[in-house]
């Protein structure tokens, strides 16, 4: 994959969203700079620029070393926080006010970060924390708190997040 293919890999997925395009373009360039030591040192001024611009002006924390697959769709690019160890698959959708990261353990340390599969659709105000796996083709409803692994082809909602068919029995 060439440099231009790499940095524009999310362009089509955000065709009606110039803010999402801008944020992801800035992220992909920073991510490219962080891949090799020589690029890291040469791109250090850009990495500082990226951190200031994206965090201060867009209120988004996507560390430049996060692993994100191609065709990420970013709606309403604001209030998005990710841990640097998060892994996100291809063709995923993120909305506003999402937190994805590790959690503090009882001993004071930190757990691992989530791994999110392909074709995952995450609603607004969702919190995904802990060393968990989110399977492929999963939908996470707005306001859900996800602390346990979710298997492929499920739709989960609520606090704590549970599959829709289980929620329907409760209510």
mmCIF file of C-alpha atoms in Angstrom:
data_model
loop_
_atom_site.group_PDB
_atom_site.id
_atom_site.type_symbol
_atom_site.label_atom_id
_atom_site.label_comp_id
_atom_site.label_asym_id
_atom_site.label_seq_id
_atom_site.Cartn_x
_atom_site.Cartn_y
_atom_site.Cartn_z
ATOM 1 C CA UNK A 1 0.000 0.000 0.000
ATOM 2 C CA UNK A 2 1.441 3.351 -1.021
ATOM 3 C CA UNK A 3 1.624 6.341 1.298
ATOM 4 C CA UNK A 4 -1.343 8.028 -0.395
ATOM 5 C CA UNK A 5 -3.461 4.867 -0.343
ATOM 6 C CA UNK A 6 -2.633 4.512 3.351
ATOM 7 C CA UNK A 7 -3.566 8.039 4.397
ATOM 8 C CA UNK A 8 -6.729 8.180 2.253
ATOM 9 C CA UNK A 9 -8.060 4.712 3.141
ATOM 10 C CA UNK A 10 -11.016 6.183 5.096
ATOM 11 C CA UNK A 11 -11.884 8.851 2.519
ATOM 12 C CA UNK A 12 -14.821 7.072 0.834
ATOM 13 C CA UNK A 13 -16.304 5.870 4.118
ATOM 14 C CA UNK A 14 -16.638 9.518 5.212
ATOM 15 C CA UNK A 15 -17.689 11.075 1.890
ATOM 16 C CA UNK A 16 -20.524 13.136 3.403
ATOM 17 C CA UNK A 17 -18.513 14.063 6.476
ATOM 18 C CA UNK A 18 -15.678 16.575 5.939
ATOM 19 C CA UNK A 19 -14.861 16.748 9.655
ATOM 20 C CA UNK A 20 -14.491 12.960 9.853
ATOM 21 C CA UNK A 21 -12.333 13.013 6.734
ATOM 22 C CA UNK A 22 -10.054 15.679 8.197
ATOM 23 C CA UNK A 23 -9.642 13.941 11.555
ATOM 24 C CA UNK A 24 -8.914 10.550 10.010
ATOM 25 C CA UNK A 25 -6.528 12.022 7.437
ATOM 26 C CA UNK A 26 -4.592 13.709 10.250
ATOM 27 C CA UNK A 27 -4.630 10.435 12.216
ATOM 28 C CA UNK A 28 -3.406 8.322 9.273
ATOM 29 C CA UNK A 29 -0.477 10.660 8.616
ATOM 30 C CA UNK A 30 0.473 10.571 12.318
ATOM 31 C CA UNK A 31 0.029 6.790 12.371
ATOM 32 C CA UNK A 32 2.316 6.486 9.340
ATOM 33 C CA UNK A 33 4.949 8.645 11.072
ATOM 34 C CA UNK A 34 4.872 6.400 14.143
ATOM 35 C CA UNK A 35 5.439 3.116 12.269
ATOM 36 C CA UNK A 36 9.224 3.304 11.896
ATOM 37 C CA UNK A 37 11.831 4.980 14.036
ATOM 38 C CA UNK A 38 13.178 7.140 11.191
ATOM 39 C CA UNK A 39 9.672 8.389 10.315
ATOM 40 C CA UNK A 40 9.012 8.996 13.994
ATOM 41 C CA UNK A 41 12.028 11.281 14.384
ATOM 42 C CA UNK A 42 11.476 13.066 11.074
ATOM 43 C CA UNK A 43 7.754 13.400 11.756
ATOM 44 C CA UNK A 44 8.059 14.510 15.399
ATOM 45 C CA UNK A 45 6.954 18.102 14.656
ATOM 46 C CA UNK A 46 3.899 16.760 12.819
ATOM 47 C CA UNK A 47 3.085 14.393 15.702
ATOM 48 C CA UNK A 48 3.110 17.333 18.114
ATOM 49 C CA UNK A 49 0.935 19.339 15.704
ATOM 50 C CA UNK A 50 -1.466 16.372 15.406
ATOM 51 C CA UNK A 51 -1.781 15.964 19.168
ATOM 52 C CA UNK A 52 -2.471 19.660 19.757
ATOM 53 C CA UNK A 53 -4.881 20.081 16.844
ATOM 54 C CA UNK A 54 -6.936 16.926 17.330
ATOM 55 C CA UNK A 55 -7.086 17.012 21.138
ATOM 56 C CA UNK A 56 -7.501 20.758 21.667
ATOM 57 C CA UNK A 57 -9.662 21.734 18.709
ATOM 58 C CA UNK A 58 -11.604 18.569 17.904
ATOM 59 C CA UNK A 59 -11.696 17.201 21.504
ATOM 60 C CA UNK A 60 -10.706 13.748 20.290
ATOM 61 C CA UNK A 61 -8.007 11.515 21.737
ATOM 62 C CA UNK A 62 -6.893 8.978 19.149
ATOM 63 C CA UNK A 63 -3.244 8.192 19.909
ATOM 64 C CA UNK A 64 -1.177 7.983 16.731
ATOM 65 C CA UNK A 65 -0.099 4.384 17.462
ATOM 66 C CA UNK A 66 -3.632 2.915 17.701
ATOM 67 C CA UNK A 67 -4.222 0.101 15.203
ATOM 68 C CA UNK A 68 -7.300 0.923 13.119
ATOM 69 C CA UNK A 69 -8.376 -1.000 10.007
ATOM 70 C CA UNK A 70 -9.411 0.634 6.754
ATOM 71 C CA UNK A 71 -12.746 2.331 6.049
ATOM 72 C CA UNK A 72 -13.389 3.669 9.536
ATOM 73 C CA UNK A 73 -16.475 5.894 9.554
ATOM 74 C CA UNK A 74 -16.434 8.675 12.116
ATOM 75 C CA UNK A 75 -19.742 10.476 12.685
ATOM 76 C CA UNK A 76 -19.907 13.720 14.697
ATOM 77 C CA UNK A 77 -16.170 13.774 15.420
ATOM 78 C CA UNK A 78 -16.114 14.922 19.025
ATOM 79 C CA UNK A 79 -15.625 13.521 22.532
ATOM 80 C CA UNK A 80 -13.920 10.342 21.353
ATOM 81 C CA UNK A 81 -11.313 8.827 23.690
ATOM 82 C CA UNK A 82 -9.168 5.752 22.951
ATOM 83 C CA UNK A 83 -6.332 4.068 24.773
ATOM 84 C CA UNK A 84 -3.142 3.606 22.751
ATOM 85 C CA UNK A 85 -3.442 -0.209 22.932
ATOM 86 C CA UNK A 86 -6.904 -0.383 21.336
ATOM 87 C CA UNK A 87 -7.252 -2.389 18.107
ATOM 88 C CA UNK A 88 -10.155 -1.651 15.738
ATOM 89 C CA UNK A 89 -10.944 -3.789 12.689
ATOM 90 C CA UNK A 90 -12.052 -2.797 9.208
ATOM 91 C CA UNK A 91 -15.286 -1.085 8.164
ATOM 92 C CA UNK A 92 -16.263 0.056 11.659
ATOM 93 C CA UNK A 93 -18.450 3.020 12.594
ATOM 94 C CA UNK A 94 -17.860 5.278 15.603
ATOM 95 C CA UNK A 95 -20.187 8.021 16.795
ATOM 96 C CA UNK A 96 -19.658 10.808 19.343
ATOM 97 C CA UNK A 97 -18.888 10.481 23.060
ATOM 98 C CA UNK A 98 -17.262 7.041 22.936
ATOM 99 C CA UNK A 99 -14.626 5.817 25.390
ATOM 100 C CA UNK A 100 -12.561 2.745 24.478
ATOM 101 C CA UNK A 101 -9.797 1.735 26.853
ATOM 102 C CA UNK A 102 -8.454 -0.244 29.762
ATOM 103 C CA UNK A 103 -9.737 -0.305 33.317
ATOM 104 C CA UNK A 104 -7.977 -0.171 36.644
ATOM 105 C CA UNK A 105 -7.723 -3.506 38.421
ATOM 106 C CA UNK A 106 -8.201 -4.125 42.139
ATOM 107 C CA UNK A 107 -4.429 -4.284 42.598
ATOM 108 C CA UNK A 108 -3.970 -0.799 41.131
ATOM 109 C CA UNK A 109 -2.658 -1.931 37.750
ATOM 110 C CA UNK A 110 -4.448 -1.705 34.437
ATOM 111 C CA UNK A 111 -6.136 -4.359 32.349
ATOM 112 C CA UNK A 112 -5.526 -4.689 28.638
ATOM 113 C CA UNK A 113 -7.524 -2.718 26.098
ATOM 114 C CA UNK A 114 -10.390 -3.899 23.886
ATOM 115 C CA UNK A 115 -9.950 -5.518 20.492
ATOM 116 C CA UNK A 116 -12.811 -4.640 18.157
ATOM 117 C CA UNK A 117 -13.573 -6.823 15.133
ATOM 118 C CA UNK A 118 -14.678 -5.925 11.607
ATOM 119 C CA UNK A 119 -18.004 -4.285 10.683
ATOM 120 C CA UNK A 120 -18.751 -3.108 14.226
ATOM 121 C CA UNK A 121 -21.253 -0.256 14.622
ATOM 122 C CA UNK A 122 -20.871 1.654 17.901
ATOM 123 C CA UNK A 123 -23.588 4.105 18.985
ATOM 124 C CA UNK A 124 -23.084 7.361 20.843
ATOM 125 C CA UNK A 125 -22.231 7.576 24.562
ATOM 126 C CA UNK A 126 -20.799 4.057 24.653
ATOM 127 C CA UNK A 127 -18.058 2.970 27.052
ATOM 128 C CA UNK A 128 -16.011 -0.132 26.137
ATOM 129 C CA UNK A 129 -13.441 -0.978 28.790
ATOM 130 C CA UNK A 130 -11.206 -3.848 29.773
ATOM 131 C CA UNK A 131 -9.336 -6.629 28.039
ATOM 132 C CA UNK A 132 -12.300 -7.817 25.978
ATOM 133 C CA UNK A 133 -13.056 -8.773 22.399
ATOM 134 C CA UNK A 134 -15.911 -7.349 20.347
ATOM 135 C CA UNK A 135 -16.727 -9.789 17.527
ATOM 136 C CA UNK A 136 -17.418 -9.113 13.864
ATOM 137 C CA UNK A 137 -20.754 -7.646 12.689
ATOM 138 C CA UNK A 138 -21.690 -6.410 16.178
ATOM 139 C CA UNK A 139 -23.957 -3.434 16.902
ATOM 140 C CA UNK A 140 -23.618 -1.634 20.224
ATOM 141 C CA UNK A 141 -26.586 0.565 21.146
ATOM 142 C CA UNK A 142 -26.368 4.125 22.422
ATOM 143 C CA UNK A 143 -25.438 4.530 26.075
ATOM 144 C CA UNK A 144 -24.183 0.962 26.504
ATOM 145 C CA UNK A 145 -21.455 0.033 28.969
ATOM 146 C CA UNK A 146 -19.465 -2.918 27.619
ATOM 147 C CA UNK A 147 -17.160 -4.764 30.040
ATOM 148 C CA UNK A 148 -17.440 -8.338 28.712
ATOM 149 C CA UNK A 149 -16.636 -10.014 25.410
ATOM 150 C CA UNK A 150 -19.341 -9.811 22.739
ATOM 151 C CA UNK A 151 -19.523 -12.587 20.160
ATOM 152 C CA UNK A 152 -20.084 -12.204 16.413
ATOM 153 C CA UNK A 153 -23.405 -11.059 14.924
ATOM 154 C CA UNK A 154 -24.966 -9.696 18.121
ATOM 155 C CA UNK A 155 -26.729 -6.450 18.936
ATOM 156 C CA UNK A 156 -26.154 -5.331 22.527
ATOM 157 C CA UNK A 157 -27.723 -2.518 24.541
ATOM 158 C CA UNK A 158 -27.859 -1.243 28.096
ATOM 159 C CA UNK A 159 -25.826 -0.974 31.258
ATOM 160 C CA UNK A 160 -24.367 -3.537 31.468
ATOM 161 C CA UNK A 161 -24.558 -4.324 27.768
ATOM 162 C CA UNK A 162 -26.532 -7.474 27.004
ATOM 163 C CA UNK A 163 -27.814 -9.011 23.764
ATOM 164 C CA UNK A 164 -31.177 -7.642 22.609
ATOM 165 C CA UNK A 165 -33.016 -10.945 23.048
ATOM 166 C CA UNK A 166 -31.981 -11.086 26.723
ATOM 167 C CA UNK A 167 -33.070 -7.471 27.289
ATOM 168 C CA UNK A 168 -36.479 -8.169 25.740
ATOM 169 C CA UNK A 169 -37.107 -10.907 28.327
ATOM 170 C CA UNK A 170 -36.218 -8.591 31.217
ATOM 171 C CA UNK A 171 -38.436 -5.684 30.199
#
